[in-house]
Tab-separated table of C-alpha atoms and ligand atoms in Angstrom:
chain	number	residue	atom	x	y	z
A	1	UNK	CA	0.000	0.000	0.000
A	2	UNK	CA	1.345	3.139	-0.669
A	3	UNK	CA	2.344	5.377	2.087
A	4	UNK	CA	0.312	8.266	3.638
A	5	UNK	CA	2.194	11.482	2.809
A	6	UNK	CA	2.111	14.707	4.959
A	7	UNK	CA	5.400	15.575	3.461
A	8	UNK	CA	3.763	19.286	1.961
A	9	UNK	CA	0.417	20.015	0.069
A	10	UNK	CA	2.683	19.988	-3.071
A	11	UNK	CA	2.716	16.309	-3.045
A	12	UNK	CA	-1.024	16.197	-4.845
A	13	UNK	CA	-1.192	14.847	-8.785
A	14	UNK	CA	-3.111	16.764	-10.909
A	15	UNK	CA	-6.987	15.196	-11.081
A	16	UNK	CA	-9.025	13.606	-14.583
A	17	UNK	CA	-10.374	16.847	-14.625
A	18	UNK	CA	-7.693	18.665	-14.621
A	19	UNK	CA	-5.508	16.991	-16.883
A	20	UNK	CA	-9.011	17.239	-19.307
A	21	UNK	CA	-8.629	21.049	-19.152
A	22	UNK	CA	-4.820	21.216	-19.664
A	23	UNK	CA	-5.004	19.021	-22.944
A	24	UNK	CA	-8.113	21.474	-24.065
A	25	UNK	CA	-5.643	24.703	-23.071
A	26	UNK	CA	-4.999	26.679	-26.299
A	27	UNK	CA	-1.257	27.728	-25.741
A	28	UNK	CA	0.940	30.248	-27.810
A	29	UNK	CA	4.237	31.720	-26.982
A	30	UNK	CA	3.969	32.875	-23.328
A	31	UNK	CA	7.311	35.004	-23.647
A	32	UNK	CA	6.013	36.423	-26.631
A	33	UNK	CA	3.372	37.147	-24.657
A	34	UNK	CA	0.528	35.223	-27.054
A	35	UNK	CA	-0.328	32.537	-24.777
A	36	UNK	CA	-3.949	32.975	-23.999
A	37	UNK	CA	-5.008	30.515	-21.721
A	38	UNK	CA	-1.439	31.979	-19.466
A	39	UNK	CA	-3.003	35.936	-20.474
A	40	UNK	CA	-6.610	34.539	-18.844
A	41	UNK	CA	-4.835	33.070	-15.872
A	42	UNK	CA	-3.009	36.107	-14.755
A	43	UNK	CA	-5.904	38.310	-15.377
A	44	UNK	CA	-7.843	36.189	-13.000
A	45	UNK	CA	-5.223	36.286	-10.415
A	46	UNK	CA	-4.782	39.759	-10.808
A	47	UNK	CA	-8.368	40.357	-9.840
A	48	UNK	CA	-8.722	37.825	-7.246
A	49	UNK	CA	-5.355	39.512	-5.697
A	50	UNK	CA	-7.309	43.320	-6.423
A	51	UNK	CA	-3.928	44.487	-8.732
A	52	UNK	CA	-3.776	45.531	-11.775
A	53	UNK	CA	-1.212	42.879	-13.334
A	54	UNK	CA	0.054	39.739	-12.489
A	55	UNK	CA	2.804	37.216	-13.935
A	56	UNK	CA	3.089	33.428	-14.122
A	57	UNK	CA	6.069	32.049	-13.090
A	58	UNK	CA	7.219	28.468	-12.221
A	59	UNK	CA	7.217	28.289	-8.382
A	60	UNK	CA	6.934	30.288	-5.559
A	61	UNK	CA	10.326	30.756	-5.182
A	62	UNK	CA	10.888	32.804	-7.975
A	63	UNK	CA	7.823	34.934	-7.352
A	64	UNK	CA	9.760	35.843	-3.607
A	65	UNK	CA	12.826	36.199	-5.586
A	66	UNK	CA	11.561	38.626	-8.300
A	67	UNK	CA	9.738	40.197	-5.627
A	68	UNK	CA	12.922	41.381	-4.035
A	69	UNK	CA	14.858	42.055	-7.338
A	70	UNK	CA	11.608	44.234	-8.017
A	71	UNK	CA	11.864	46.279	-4.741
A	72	UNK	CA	15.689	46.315	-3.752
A	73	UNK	CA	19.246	47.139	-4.754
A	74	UNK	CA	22.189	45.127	-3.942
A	75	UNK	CA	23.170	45.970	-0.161
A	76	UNK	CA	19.921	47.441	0.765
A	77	UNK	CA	18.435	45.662	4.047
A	78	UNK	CA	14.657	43.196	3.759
A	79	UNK	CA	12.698	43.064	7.217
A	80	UNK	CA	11.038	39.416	7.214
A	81	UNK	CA	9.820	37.447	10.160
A	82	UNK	CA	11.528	34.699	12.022
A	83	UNK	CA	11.581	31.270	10.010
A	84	UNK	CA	10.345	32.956	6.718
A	85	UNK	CA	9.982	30.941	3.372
A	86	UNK	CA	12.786	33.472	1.366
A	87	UNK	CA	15.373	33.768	4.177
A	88	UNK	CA	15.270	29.885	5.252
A	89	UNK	CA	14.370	27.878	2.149
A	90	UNK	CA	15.384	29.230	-0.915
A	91	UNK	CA	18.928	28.499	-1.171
A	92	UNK	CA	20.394	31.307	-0.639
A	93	UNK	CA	19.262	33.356	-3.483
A	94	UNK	CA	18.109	36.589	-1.485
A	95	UNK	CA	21.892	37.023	-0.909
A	96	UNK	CA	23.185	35.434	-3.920
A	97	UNK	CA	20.692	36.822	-6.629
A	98	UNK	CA	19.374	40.029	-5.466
A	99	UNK	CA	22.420	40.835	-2.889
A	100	UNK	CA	19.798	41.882	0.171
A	101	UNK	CA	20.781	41.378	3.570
A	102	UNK	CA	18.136	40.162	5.347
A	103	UNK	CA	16.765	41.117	9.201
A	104	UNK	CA	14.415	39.264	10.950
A	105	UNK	CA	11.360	40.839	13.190
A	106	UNK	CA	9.890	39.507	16.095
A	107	UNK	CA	9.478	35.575	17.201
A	108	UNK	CA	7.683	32.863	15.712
A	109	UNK	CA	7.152	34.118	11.865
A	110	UNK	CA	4.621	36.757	12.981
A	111	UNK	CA	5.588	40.167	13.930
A	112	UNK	CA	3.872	43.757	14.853
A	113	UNK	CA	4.340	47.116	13.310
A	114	UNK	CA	6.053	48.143	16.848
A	115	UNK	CA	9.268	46.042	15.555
A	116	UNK	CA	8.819	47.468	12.020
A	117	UNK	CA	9.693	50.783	13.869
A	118	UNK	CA	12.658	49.209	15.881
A	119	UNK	CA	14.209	47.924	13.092
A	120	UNK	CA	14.348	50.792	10.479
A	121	UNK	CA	17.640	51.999	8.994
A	122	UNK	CA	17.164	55.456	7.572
A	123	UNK	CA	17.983	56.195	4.022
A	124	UNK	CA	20.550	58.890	5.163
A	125	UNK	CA	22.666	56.518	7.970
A	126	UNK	CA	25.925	55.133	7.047
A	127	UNK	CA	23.757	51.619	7.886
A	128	UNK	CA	21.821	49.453	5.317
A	129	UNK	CA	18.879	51.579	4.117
A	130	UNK	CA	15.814	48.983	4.255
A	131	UNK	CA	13.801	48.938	1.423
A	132	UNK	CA	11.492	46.609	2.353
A	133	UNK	CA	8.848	44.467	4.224
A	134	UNK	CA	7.931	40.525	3.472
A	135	UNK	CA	5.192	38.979	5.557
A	136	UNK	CA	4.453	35.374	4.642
A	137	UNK	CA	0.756	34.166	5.508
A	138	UNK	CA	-0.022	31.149	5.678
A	139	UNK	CA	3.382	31.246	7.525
A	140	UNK	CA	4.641	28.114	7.023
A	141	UNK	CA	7.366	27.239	9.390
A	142	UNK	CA	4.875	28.964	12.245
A	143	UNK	CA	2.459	25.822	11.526
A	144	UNK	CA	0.185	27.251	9.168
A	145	UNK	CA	-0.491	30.669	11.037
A	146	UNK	CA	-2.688	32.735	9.538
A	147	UNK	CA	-1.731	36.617	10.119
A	148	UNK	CA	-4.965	38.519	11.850
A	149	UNK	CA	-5.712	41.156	9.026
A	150	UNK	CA	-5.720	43.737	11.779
A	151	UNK	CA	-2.028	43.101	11.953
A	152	UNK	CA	-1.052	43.319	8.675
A	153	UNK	CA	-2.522	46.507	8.023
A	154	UNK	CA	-0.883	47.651	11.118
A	155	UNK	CA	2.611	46.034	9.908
A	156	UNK	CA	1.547	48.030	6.559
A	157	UNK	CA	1.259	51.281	7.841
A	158	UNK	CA	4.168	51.316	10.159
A	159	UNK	CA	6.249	50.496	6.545
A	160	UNK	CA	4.209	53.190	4.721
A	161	UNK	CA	5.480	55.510	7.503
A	162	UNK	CA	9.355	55.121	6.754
A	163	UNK	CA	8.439	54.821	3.339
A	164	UNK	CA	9.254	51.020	2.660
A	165	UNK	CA	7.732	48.895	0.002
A	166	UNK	CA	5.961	46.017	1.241
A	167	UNK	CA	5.360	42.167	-0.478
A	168	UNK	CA	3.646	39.384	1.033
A	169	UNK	CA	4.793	35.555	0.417
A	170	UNK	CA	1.154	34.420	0.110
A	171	UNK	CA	2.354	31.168	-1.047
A	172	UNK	CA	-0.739	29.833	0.848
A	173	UNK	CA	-2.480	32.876	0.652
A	174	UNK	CA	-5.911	31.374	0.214
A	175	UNK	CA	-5.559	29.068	2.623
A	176	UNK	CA	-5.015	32.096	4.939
A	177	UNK	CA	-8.271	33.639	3.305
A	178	UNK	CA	-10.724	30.174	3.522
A	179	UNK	CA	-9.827	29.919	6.981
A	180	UNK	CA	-10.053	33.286	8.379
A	181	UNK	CA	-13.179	34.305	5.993
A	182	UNK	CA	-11.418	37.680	4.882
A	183	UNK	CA	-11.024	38.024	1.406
A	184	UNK	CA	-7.888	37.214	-0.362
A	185	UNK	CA	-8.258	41.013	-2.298
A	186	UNK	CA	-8.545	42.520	1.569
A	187	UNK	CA	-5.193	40.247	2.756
A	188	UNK	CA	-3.628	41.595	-0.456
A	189	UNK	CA	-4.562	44.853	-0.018
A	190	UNK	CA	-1.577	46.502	2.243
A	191	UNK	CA	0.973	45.161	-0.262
A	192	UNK	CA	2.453	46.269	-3.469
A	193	UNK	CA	3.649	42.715	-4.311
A	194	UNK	CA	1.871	39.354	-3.930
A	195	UNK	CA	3.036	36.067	-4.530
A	196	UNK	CA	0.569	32.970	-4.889
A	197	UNK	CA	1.307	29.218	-5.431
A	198	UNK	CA	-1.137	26.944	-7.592
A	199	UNK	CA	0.779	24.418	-6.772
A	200	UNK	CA	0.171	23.918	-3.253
A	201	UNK	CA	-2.998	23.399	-1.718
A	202	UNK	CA	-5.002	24.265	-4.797
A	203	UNK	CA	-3.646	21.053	-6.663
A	204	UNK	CA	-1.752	22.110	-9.757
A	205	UNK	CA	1.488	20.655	-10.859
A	206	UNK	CA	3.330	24.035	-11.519
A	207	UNK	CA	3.187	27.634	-11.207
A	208	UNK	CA	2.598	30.574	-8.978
A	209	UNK	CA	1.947	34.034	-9.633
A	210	UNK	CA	3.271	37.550	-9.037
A	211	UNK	CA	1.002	40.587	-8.565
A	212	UNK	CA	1.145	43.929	-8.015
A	213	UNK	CA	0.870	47.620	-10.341
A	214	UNK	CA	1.207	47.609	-13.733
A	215	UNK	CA	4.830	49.414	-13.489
A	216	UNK	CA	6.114	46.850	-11.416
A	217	UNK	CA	4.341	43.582	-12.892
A	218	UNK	CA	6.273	45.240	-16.099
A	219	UNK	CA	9.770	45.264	-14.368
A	220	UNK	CA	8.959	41.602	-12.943
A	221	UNK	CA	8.808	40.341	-16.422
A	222	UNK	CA	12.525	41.461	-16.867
A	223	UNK	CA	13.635	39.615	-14.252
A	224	UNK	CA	11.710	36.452	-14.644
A	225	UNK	CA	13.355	36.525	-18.144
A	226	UNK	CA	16.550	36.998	-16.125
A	227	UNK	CA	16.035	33.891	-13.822
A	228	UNK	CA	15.112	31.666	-16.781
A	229	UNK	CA	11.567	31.664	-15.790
A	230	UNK	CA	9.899	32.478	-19.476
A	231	UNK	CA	7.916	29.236	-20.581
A	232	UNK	CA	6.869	28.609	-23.834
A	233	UNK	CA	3.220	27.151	-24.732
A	234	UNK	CA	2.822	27.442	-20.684
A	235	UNK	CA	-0.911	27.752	-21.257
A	236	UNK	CA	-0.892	23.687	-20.318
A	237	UNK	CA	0.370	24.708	-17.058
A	238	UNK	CA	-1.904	27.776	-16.672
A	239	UNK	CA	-4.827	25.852	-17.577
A	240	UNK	CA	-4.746	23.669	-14.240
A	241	UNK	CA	-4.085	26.662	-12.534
A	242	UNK	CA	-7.725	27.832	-13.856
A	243	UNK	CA	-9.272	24.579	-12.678
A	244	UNK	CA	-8.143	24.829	-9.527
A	245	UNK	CA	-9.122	27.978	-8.882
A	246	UNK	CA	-12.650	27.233	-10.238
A	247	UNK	CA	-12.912	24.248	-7.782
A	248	UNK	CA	-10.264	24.060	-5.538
A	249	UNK	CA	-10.651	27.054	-3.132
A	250	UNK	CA	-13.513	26.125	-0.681
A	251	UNK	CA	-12.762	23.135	-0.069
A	252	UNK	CA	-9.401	24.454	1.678
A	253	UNK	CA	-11.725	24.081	4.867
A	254	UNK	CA	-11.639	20.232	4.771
A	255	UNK	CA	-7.708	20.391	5.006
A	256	UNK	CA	-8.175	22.617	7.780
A	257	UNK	CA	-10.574	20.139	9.482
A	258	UNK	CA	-8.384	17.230	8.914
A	259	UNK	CA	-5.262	18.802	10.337
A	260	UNK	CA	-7.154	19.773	13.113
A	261	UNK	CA	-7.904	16.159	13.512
A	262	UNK	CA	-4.180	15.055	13.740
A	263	UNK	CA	-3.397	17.797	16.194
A	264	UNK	CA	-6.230	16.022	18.196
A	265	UNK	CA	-5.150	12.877	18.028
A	266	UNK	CA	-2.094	13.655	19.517
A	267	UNK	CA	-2.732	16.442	21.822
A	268	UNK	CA	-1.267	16.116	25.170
A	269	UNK	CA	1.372	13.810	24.698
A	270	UNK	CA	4.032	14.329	27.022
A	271	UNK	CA	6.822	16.505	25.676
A	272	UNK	CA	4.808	17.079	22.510
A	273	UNK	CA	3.402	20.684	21.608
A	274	UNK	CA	1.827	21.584	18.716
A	275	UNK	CA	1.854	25.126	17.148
A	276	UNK	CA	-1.437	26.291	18.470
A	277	UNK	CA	-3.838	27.073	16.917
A	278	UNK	CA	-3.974	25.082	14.173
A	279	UNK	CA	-5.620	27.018	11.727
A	280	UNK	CA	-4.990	25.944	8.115
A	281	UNK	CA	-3.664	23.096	6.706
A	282	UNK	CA	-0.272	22.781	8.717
A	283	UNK	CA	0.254	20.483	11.547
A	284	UNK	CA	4.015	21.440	13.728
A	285	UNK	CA	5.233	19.375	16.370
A	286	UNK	CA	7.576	20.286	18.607
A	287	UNK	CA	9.103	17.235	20.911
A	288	UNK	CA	11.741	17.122	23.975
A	289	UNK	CA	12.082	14.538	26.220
A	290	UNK	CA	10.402	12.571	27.278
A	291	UNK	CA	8.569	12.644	23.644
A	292	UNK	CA	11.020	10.698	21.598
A	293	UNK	CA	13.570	12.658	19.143
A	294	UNK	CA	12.011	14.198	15.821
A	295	UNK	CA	14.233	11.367	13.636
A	296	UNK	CA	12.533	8.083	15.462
A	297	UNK	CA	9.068	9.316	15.284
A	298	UNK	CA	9.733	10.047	11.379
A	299	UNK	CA	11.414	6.771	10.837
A	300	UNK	CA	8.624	4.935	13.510
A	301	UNK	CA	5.971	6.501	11.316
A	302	UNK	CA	7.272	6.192	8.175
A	303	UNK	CA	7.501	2.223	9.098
A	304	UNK	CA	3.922	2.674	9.876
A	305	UNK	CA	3.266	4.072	6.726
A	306	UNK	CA	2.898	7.610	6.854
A	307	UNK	CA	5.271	10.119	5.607
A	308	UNK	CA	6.251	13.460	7.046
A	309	UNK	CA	8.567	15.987	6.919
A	310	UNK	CA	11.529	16.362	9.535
A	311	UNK	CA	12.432	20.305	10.210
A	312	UNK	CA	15.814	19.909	12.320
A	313	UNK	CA	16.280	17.680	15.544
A	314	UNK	CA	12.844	18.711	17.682
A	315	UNK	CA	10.744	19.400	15.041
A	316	UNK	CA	7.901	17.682	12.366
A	317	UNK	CA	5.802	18.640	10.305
A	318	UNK	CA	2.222	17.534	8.856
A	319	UNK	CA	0.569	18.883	5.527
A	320	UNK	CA	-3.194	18.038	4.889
A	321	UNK	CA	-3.853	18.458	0.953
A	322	UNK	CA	-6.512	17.752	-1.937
A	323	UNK	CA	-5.339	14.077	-1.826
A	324	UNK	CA	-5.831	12.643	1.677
A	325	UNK	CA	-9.442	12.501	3.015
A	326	UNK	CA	-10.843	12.648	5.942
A	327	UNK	CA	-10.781	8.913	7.134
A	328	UNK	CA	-7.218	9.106	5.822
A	329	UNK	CA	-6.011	11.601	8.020
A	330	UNK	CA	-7.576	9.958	11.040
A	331	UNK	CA	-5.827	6.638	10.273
A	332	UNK	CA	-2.458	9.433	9.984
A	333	UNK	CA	-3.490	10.975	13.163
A	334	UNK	CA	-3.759	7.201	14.710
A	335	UNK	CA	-0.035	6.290	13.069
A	336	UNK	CA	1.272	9.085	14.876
A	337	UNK	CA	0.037	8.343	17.904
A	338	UNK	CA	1.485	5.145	18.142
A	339	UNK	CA	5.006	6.411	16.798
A	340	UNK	CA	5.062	9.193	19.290
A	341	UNK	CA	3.723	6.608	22.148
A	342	UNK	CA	5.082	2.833	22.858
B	1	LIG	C1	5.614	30.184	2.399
B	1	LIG	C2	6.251	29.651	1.157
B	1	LIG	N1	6.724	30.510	0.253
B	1	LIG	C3	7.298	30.090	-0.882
B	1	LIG	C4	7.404	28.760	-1.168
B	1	LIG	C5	8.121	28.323	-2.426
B	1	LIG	O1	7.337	27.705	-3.352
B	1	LIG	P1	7.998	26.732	-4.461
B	1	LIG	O2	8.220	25.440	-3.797
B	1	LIG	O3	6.951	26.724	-5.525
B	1	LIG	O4	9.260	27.377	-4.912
B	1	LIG	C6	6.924	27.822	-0.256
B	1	LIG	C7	7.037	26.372	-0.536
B	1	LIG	O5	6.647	25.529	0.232
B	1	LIG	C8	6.338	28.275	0.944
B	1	LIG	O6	5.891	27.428	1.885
């Protein structure tokens, strides 16, 4: 039998239905900038997302990464939170590609417009100038957290205040907007850059998308070209992107539900805590003694059957996603329990 796998939401295969509509897509040359089914796809987002433009691109990644060569300058200084996506997890490239040192705000991923105003380097110091603000919601390594809208506005207008641009990593973005009932335009609203993943929860194989103004959707297209992120007849692509945003968005709530189950089947465990509250689609464990070490509850569980994702010696994590289901997720929830206990 094949394994349960909670390694990410990116795990899911693209549905029948899905691969019906990318074999219908009519492509052209996306970089020539005929494709039409890619041209639908970003208007769509760009609505959803309440900007005027938006750009395809192949992951999320490169949507954070454009992001920054969009907003910075070699040497200038990016506020992000504590564990986020673009410091942690993509290789190196903030440093390495758009030459930004990176500071991090607060604890835990989420941060308040008080330590916006700590951290501020003014343009006229012999210091870093910052340039910039990055929140990530869903926040990933946080468990899932979705960012009170409250807060990001406040976060928003401390930046406006010195001046700084601001971008949100909403990789998981509707995750953060199914669970919290705001609207994904509202969420968007503070920033002048969004990234979005179709690849995640929503199902797709490929692709997230940039969005923002016109002028600076315009300059993203530079640098996409740049990082060798211009596809071809990416209309294919697109095309599941337009399923899943047809179908795929409510029913966010039943991976919400179903991690909620796994955090229940193993709540109280001793030396076990779980990221509370678990509010999307991310389950994080944290374990000390007496709970056994992060590796033999992976390997224990993965003997079991059910796959997740180590994150460093006290740490694992569990994704819900389009293709586990509710009983399958209890039977996960049960495997854990057993490789955490015994
Ligand atoms: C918050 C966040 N941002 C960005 C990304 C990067 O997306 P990709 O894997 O498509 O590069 C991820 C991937 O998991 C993520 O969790």
């Amino acid at each position: 039998m094949n394994p349960i796998d909670l390694r990410s939401d990116t795990v899911t295969r693209p549905s029948a239905a899905m691969r019906e509509a990318m074999a219908r897509a009519i492509v052209g040359d996306d970089v020539l900038g005929d494709d039409p089914t890619v041209s639908l796809l970003q208007d769509r987002v760009a609505r959803l997302l309440g900007k005027q433009a938006a750009l395809f691109v192949p992951s999320g990644t490169q949507a954070n990464q454009i992001a920054l060569l969009v907003h910075a300058r070699p040497g200038d200084e990016v506020l992000v939170g504590e564990g986020a996506h673009l410091m942690s997890l993509e290789s190196g490239a903030a440093g390495a590609i758009a030459g930004v040192q990176l500071a991090v705000l607060g604890k835990g991923g989420l941060f308040e417009g008080a330590d916006v105003e700590h951290a501020v380097h003014p343009l006229d110091s012999q210091y870093a100038p910052t340039r910039l603000v990055c929140v990530e919601d869903t926040h990933n390594k946080a468990g899932g957290r979705v960012w009170p809208l409250e807060r990001l506005r406040e976060v928003s207008a401390a930046a406006r205040s010195h001046g700084l641009a601001l971008h949100l990593d909403g990789a998981r973005l509707l995750n953060a907007a199914v669970a919290s009932g705001t609207s994904a335009k509202d969420r968007a609203a503070p920033f002048d850059t969004v990234s979005m993943c179709l690849s995640k929860g929503l199902g797709a194989p490929v692709g997230s998308l940039l969005a923002g103004s016109a002028e600076l959707i315009g300059r993203a297209h530079r640098f996409r070209r740049m990082l060798g992120g211009g596809m071809r007849q990416a209309g294919v692509l697109a095309a599941a992107g337009l399923h899943a945003l047809e179908h795929n968005v409510e029913r966010l709530a039943e991976d919400h539900a179903n991690a909620r189950r796994i955090a229940e089947a193993v709540r109280g465990q001793p030396g076990v805590t779980i990221a509370e509250p678990v509010e999307t689609n991310i389950v994080r464990l944290d374990l000390a003694p007496p709970a056994r070490s992060a590796p033999e509850v992976f390997a224990r569980a993965f003997e079991r059957g059910l796959l997740l994702t180590p994150m460093g010696a006290g740490c694992l994590r569990a994704v819900t996603h389009l293709d586990v289901d509710r009983a399958t997720c209890e039977r996960a929830g049960e495997i854990l329990l057993e490789a955490l206990r015994g």
